[in-house]
Coordinates of N, CA and C in Angstrom, one line a residue:
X296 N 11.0 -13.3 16.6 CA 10.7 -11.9 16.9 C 9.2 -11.9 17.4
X297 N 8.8 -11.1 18.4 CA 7.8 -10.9 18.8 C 7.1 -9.6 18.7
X298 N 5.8 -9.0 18.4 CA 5.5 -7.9 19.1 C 5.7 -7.2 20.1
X299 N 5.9 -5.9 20.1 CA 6.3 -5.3 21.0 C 4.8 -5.5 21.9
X300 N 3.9 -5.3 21.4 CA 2.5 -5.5 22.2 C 1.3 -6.0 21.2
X301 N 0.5 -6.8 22.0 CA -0.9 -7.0 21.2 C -1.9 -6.5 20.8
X302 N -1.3 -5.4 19.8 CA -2.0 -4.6 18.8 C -3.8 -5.7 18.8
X303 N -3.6 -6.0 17.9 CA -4.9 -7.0 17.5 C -5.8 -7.0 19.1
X304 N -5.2 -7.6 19.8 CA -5.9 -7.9 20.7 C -5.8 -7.0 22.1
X305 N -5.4 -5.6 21.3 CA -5.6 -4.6 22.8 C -7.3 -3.3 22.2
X306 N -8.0 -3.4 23.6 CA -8.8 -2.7 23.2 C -9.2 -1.5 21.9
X307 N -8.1 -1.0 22.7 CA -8.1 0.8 22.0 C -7.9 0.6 20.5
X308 N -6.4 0.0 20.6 CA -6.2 -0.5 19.3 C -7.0 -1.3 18.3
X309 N -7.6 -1.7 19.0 CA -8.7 -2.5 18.0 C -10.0 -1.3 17.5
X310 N -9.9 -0.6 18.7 CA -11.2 0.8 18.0 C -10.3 1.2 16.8
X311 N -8.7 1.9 17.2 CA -8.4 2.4 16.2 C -8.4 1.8 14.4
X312 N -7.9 0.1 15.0 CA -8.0 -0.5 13.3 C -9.0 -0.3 12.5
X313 N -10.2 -0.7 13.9 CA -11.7 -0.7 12.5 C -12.0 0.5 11.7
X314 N -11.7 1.8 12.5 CA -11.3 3.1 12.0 C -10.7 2.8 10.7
X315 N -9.6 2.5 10.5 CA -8.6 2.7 9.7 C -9.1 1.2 8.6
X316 N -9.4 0.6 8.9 CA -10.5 -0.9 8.0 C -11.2 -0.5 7.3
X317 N -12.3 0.4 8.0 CA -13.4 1.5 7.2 C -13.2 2.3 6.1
X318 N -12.1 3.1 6.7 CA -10.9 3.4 5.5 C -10.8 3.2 3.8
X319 N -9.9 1.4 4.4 CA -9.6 0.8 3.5 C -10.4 0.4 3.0
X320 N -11.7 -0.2 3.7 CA -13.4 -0.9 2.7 C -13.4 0.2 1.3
X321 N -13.4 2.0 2.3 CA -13.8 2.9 0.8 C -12.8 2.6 -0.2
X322 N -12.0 2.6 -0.1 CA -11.1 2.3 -1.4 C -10.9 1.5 -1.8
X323 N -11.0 0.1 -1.3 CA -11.1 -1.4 -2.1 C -12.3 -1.1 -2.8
X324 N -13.3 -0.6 -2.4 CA -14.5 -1.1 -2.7 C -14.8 0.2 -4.0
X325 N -13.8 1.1 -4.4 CA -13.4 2.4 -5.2 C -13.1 1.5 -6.6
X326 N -13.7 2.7 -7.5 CA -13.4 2.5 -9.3 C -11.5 2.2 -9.4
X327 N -10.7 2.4 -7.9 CA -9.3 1.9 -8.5 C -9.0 0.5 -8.6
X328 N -8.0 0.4 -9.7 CA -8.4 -1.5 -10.4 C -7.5 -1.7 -8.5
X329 N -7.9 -3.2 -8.8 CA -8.0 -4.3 -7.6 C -6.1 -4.5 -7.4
X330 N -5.4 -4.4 -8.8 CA -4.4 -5.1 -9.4 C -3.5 -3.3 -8.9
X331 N -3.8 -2.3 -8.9 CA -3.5 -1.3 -8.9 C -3.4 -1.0 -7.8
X332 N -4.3 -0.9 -6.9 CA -4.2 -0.8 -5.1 C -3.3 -1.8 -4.7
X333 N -3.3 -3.0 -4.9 CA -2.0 -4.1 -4.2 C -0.6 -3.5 -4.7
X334 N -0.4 -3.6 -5.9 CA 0.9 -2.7 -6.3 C 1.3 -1.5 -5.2
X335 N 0.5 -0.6 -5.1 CA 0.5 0.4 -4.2 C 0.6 0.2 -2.7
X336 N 0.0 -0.5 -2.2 CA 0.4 -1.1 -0.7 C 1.5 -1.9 -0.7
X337 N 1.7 -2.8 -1.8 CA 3.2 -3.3 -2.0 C 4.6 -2.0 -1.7
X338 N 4.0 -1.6 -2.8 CA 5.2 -0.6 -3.0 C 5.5 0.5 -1.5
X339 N 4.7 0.5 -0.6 CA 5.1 1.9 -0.1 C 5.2 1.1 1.5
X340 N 5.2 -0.3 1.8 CA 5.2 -1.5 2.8 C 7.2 -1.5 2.3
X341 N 7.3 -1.9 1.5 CA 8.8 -1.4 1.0 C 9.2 -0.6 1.3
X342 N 9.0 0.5 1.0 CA 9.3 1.9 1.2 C 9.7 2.2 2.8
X343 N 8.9 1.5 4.2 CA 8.8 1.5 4.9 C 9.0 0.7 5.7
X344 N 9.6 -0.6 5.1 CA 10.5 -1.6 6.0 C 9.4 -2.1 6.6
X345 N 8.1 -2.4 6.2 CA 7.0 -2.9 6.8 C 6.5 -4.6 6.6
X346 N 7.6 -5.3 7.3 CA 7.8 -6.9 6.4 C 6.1 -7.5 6.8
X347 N 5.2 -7.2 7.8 CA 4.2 -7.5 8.0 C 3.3 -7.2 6.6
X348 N 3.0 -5.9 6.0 CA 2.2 -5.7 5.7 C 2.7 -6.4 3.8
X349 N 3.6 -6.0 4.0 CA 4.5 -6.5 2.2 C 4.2 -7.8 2.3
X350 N 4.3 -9.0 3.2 CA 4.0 -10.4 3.4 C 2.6 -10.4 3.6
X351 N 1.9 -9.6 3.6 CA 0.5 -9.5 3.5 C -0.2 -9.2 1.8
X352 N -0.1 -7.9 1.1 CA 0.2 -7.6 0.2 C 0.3 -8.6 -0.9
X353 N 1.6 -8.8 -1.1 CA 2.3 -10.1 -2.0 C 1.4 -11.2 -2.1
X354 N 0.9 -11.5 -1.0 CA 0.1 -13.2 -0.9 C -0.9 -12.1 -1.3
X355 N -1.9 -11.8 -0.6 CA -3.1 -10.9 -1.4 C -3.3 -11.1 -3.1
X356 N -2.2 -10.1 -3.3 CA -1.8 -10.3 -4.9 C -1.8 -11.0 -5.7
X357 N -1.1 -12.5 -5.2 CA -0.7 -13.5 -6.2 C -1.8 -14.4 -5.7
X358 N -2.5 -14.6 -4.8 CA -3.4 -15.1 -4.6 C -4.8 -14.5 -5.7
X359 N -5.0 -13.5 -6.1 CA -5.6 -12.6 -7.1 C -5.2 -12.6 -8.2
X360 N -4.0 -13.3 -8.5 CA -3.6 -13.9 -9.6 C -2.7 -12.8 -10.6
X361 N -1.9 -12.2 -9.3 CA -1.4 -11.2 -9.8 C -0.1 -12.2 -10.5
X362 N 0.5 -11.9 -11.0 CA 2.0 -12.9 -11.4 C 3.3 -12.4 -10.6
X363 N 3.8 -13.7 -10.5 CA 5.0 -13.4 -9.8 C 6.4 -12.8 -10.2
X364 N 6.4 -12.5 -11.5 CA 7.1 -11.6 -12.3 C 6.9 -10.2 -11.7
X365 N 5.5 -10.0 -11.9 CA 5.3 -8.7 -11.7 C 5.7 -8.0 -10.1
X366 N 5.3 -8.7 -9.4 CA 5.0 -9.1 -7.8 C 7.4 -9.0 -7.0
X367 N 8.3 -9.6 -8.0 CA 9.1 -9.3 -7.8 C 9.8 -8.3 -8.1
X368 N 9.3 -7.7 -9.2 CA 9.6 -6.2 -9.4 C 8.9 -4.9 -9.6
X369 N 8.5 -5.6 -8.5 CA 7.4 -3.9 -8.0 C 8.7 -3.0 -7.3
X370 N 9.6 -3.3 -6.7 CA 10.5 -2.1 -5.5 C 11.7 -1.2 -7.2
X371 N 11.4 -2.2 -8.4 CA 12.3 -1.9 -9.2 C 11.8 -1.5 -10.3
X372 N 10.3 -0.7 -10.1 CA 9.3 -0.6 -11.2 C 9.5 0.7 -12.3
X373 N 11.0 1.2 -11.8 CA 10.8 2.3 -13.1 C 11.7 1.7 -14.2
X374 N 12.5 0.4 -13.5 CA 13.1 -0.4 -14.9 C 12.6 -1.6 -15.5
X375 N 11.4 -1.6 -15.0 CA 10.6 -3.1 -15.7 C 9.6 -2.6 -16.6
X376 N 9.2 -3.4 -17.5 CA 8.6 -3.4 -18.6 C 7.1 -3.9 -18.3
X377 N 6.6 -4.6 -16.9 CA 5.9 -5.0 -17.3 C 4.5 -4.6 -16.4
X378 N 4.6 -3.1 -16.3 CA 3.9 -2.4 -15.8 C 2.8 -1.3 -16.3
X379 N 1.6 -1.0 -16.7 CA 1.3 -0.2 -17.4 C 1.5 1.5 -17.0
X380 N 1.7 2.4 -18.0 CA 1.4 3.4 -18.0 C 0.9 4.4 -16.7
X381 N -0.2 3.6 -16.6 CA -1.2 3.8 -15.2 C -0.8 3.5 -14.3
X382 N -0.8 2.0 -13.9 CA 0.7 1.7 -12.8 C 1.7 2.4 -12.0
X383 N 2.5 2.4 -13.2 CA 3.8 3.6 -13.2 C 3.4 4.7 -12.4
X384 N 2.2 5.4 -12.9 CA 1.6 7.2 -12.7 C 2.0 6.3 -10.8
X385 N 0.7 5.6 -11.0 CA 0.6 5.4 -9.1 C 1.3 5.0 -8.6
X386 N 2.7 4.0 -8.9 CA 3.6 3.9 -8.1 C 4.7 4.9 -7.7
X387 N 4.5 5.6 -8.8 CA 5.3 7.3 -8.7 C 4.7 8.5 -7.8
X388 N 3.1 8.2 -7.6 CA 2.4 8.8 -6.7 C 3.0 8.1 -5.4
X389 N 2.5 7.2 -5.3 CA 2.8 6.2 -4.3 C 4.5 6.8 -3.5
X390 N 5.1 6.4 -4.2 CA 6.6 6.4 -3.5 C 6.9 8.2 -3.2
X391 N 6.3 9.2 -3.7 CA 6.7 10.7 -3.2 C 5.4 11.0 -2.1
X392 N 4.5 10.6 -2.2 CA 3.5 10.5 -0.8 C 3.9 9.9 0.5
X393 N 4.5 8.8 0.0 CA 5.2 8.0 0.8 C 6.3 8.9 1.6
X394 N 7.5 8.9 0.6 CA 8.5 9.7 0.7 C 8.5 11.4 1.2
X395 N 7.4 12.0 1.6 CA 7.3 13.8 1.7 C 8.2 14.3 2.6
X396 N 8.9 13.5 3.8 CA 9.4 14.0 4.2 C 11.1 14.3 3.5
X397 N 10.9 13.6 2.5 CA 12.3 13.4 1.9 C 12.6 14.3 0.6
X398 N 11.3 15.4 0.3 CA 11.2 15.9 -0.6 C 10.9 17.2 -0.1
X399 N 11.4 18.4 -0.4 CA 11.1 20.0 0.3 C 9.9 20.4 -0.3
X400 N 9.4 19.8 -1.2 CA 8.7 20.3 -1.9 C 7.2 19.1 -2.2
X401 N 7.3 18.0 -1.6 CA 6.5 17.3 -1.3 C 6.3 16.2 -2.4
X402 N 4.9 15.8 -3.1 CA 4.5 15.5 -4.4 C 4.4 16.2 -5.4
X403 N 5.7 16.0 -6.1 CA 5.7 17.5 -7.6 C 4.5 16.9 -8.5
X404 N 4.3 18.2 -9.4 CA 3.2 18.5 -10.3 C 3.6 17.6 -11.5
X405 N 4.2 17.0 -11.4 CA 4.8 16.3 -12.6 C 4.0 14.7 -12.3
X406 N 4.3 14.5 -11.2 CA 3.2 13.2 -10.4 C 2.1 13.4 -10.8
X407 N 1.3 14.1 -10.2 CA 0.0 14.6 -10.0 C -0.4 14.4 -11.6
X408 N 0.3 14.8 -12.2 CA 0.2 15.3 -13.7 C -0.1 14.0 -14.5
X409 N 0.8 12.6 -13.9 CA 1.0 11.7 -14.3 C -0.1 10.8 -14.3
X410 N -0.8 11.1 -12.6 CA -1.8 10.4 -12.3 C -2.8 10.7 -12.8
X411 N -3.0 12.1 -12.5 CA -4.3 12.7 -13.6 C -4.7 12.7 -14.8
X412 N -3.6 11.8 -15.6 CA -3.9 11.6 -17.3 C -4.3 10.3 -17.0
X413 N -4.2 9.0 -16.0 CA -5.0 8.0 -15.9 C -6.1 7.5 -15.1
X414 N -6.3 8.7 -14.2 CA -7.5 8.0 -13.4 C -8.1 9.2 -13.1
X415 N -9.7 8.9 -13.2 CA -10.7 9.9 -12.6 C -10.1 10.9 -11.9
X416 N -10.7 11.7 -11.0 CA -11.4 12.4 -9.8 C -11.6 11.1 -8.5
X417 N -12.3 10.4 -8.9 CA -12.7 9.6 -8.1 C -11.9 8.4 -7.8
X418 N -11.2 7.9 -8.7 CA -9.9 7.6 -8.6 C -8.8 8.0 -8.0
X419 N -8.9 9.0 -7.9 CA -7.4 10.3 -7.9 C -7.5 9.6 -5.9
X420 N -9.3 10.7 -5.7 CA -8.9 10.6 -4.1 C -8.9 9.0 -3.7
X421 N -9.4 7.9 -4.2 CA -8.7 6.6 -3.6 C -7.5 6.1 -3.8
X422 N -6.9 6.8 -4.8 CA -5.5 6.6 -4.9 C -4.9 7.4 -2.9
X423 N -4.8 8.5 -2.9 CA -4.5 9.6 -2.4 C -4.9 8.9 -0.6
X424 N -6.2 8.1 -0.6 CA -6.6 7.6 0.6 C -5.7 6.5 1.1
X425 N -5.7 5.6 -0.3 CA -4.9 4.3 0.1 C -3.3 4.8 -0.3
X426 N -2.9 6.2 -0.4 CA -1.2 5.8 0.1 C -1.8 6.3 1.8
X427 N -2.4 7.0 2.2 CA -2.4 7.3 3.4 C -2.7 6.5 4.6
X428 N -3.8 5.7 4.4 CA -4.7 4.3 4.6 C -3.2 3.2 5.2
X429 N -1.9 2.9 3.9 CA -1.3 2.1 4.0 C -0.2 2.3 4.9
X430 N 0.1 3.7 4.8 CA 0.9 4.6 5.4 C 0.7 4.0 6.9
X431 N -0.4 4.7 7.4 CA -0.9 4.2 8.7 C -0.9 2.9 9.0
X432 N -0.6 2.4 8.5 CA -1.0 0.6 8.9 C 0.7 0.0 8.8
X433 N 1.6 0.6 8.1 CA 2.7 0.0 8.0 C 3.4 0.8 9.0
X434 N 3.2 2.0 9.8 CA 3.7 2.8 11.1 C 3.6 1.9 12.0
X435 N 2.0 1.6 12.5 CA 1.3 0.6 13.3 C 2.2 -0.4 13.5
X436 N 2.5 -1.3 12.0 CA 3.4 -2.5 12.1 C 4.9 -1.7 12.2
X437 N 5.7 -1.1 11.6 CA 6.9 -1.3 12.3 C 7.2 -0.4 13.9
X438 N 6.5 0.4 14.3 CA 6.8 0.8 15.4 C 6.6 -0.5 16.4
X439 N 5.6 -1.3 16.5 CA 5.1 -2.4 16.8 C 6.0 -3.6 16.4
X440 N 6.6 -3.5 16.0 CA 7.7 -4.8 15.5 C 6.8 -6.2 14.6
X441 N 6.1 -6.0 14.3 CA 5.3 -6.8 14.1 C 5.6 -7.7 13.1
X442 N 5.2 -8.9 13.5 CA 6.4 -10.0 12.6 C 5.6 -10.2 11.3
X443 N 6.7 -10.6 10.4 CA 6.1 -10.8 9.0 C 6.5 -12.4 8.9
X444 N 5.1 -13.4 8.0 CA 6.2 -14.1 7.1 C 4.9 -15.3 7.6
X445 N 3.7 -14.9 8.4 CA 2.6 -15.8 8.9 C 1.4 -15.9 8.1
X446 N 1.3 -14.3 7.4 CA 0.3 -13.8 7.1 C -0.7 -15.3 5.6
X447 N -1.9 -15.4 6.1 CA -2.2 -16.5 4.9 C -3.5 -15.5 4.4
X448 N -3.6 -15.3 2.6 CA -4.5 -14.8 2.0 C -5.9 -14.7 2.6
X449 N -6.4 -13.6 2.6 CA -7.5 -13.4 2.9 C -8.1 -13.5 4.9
X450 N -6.7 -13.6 5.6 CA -6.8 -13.8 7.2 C -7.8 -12.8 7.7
X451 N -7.7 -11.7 7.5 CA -8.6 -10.7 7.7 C -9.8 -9.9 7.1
X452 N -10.4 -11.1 6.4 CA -11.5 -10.8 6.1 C -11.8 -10.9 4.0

């Protein structure tokens, strides 16, 4: 399978990424754990049929020494055990952010509620940036067809 076009290597699109890179720096570079943001771009690359960015993600992760227990049941994380508390909150944020069009009512207060017992303020909005942040980058890839399954740890910087 090939891309539909050469994102990477078309002008415009290259303005747009670094845009959206800048992005991501603030929130990598955010009080949310390291282990907690991959989870969350995991999970919503899923969500979104986004095999580029999930093949990105995954190696990221385990290369960070995430485990591979955990790493195969991230899409099945409200029946695994081996997720904390906090986790949970943001993968539950995660998937109804993700999901708003699928909900009349958007991200319920029950979320919010969830996330807000584990993380800051300042937390909260890099949570809130990086479902958005991921959002955008796995549209990018599947509109774009963009192939998964090349990606090696750390390619982009």
């Amino acid at each position: 399978m090939d891309a539909r076009l050469d994102f990477f290597g078309n002008p415009l699109a290259a303005k747009v990424l670094r845009h959206i890179n800048s992005a991501g720096r603030v929130v990598t570079d955010s009080g949310l754990p390291h282990a907690t943001q991959e989870l969350v771009k995991i999970r919503a690359s899923q969500i979104n049929g986004c095999g580029f960015c999930t093949d990105m993600h995954t190696k990221d992760a385990a290369a960070a020494g995430e485990t591979p227990l955990r790493l195969h049941l991230v899409a099945a994380w409200r029946e695994a055990t081996v997720f904390t508390d906090a986790e949970r909150a943001a993968l539950k944020l995660t998937e109804q952010g993700t999901r708003i069009a699928d909900a009349a009512g958007g991200v319920t207060d029950e979320a919010w509620a969830d996330a807000a017992e584990h993380y800051d303020e300042d937390q909260l909005a890099a949570l809130i940036s990086l479902i958005a942040v991921i959002n955008a980058y796995n549209r990018v890839n599947v509109i774009n067809r963009q192939p998964a399954g090349g990606y090696r740890p750390g390619q982009f910087g």
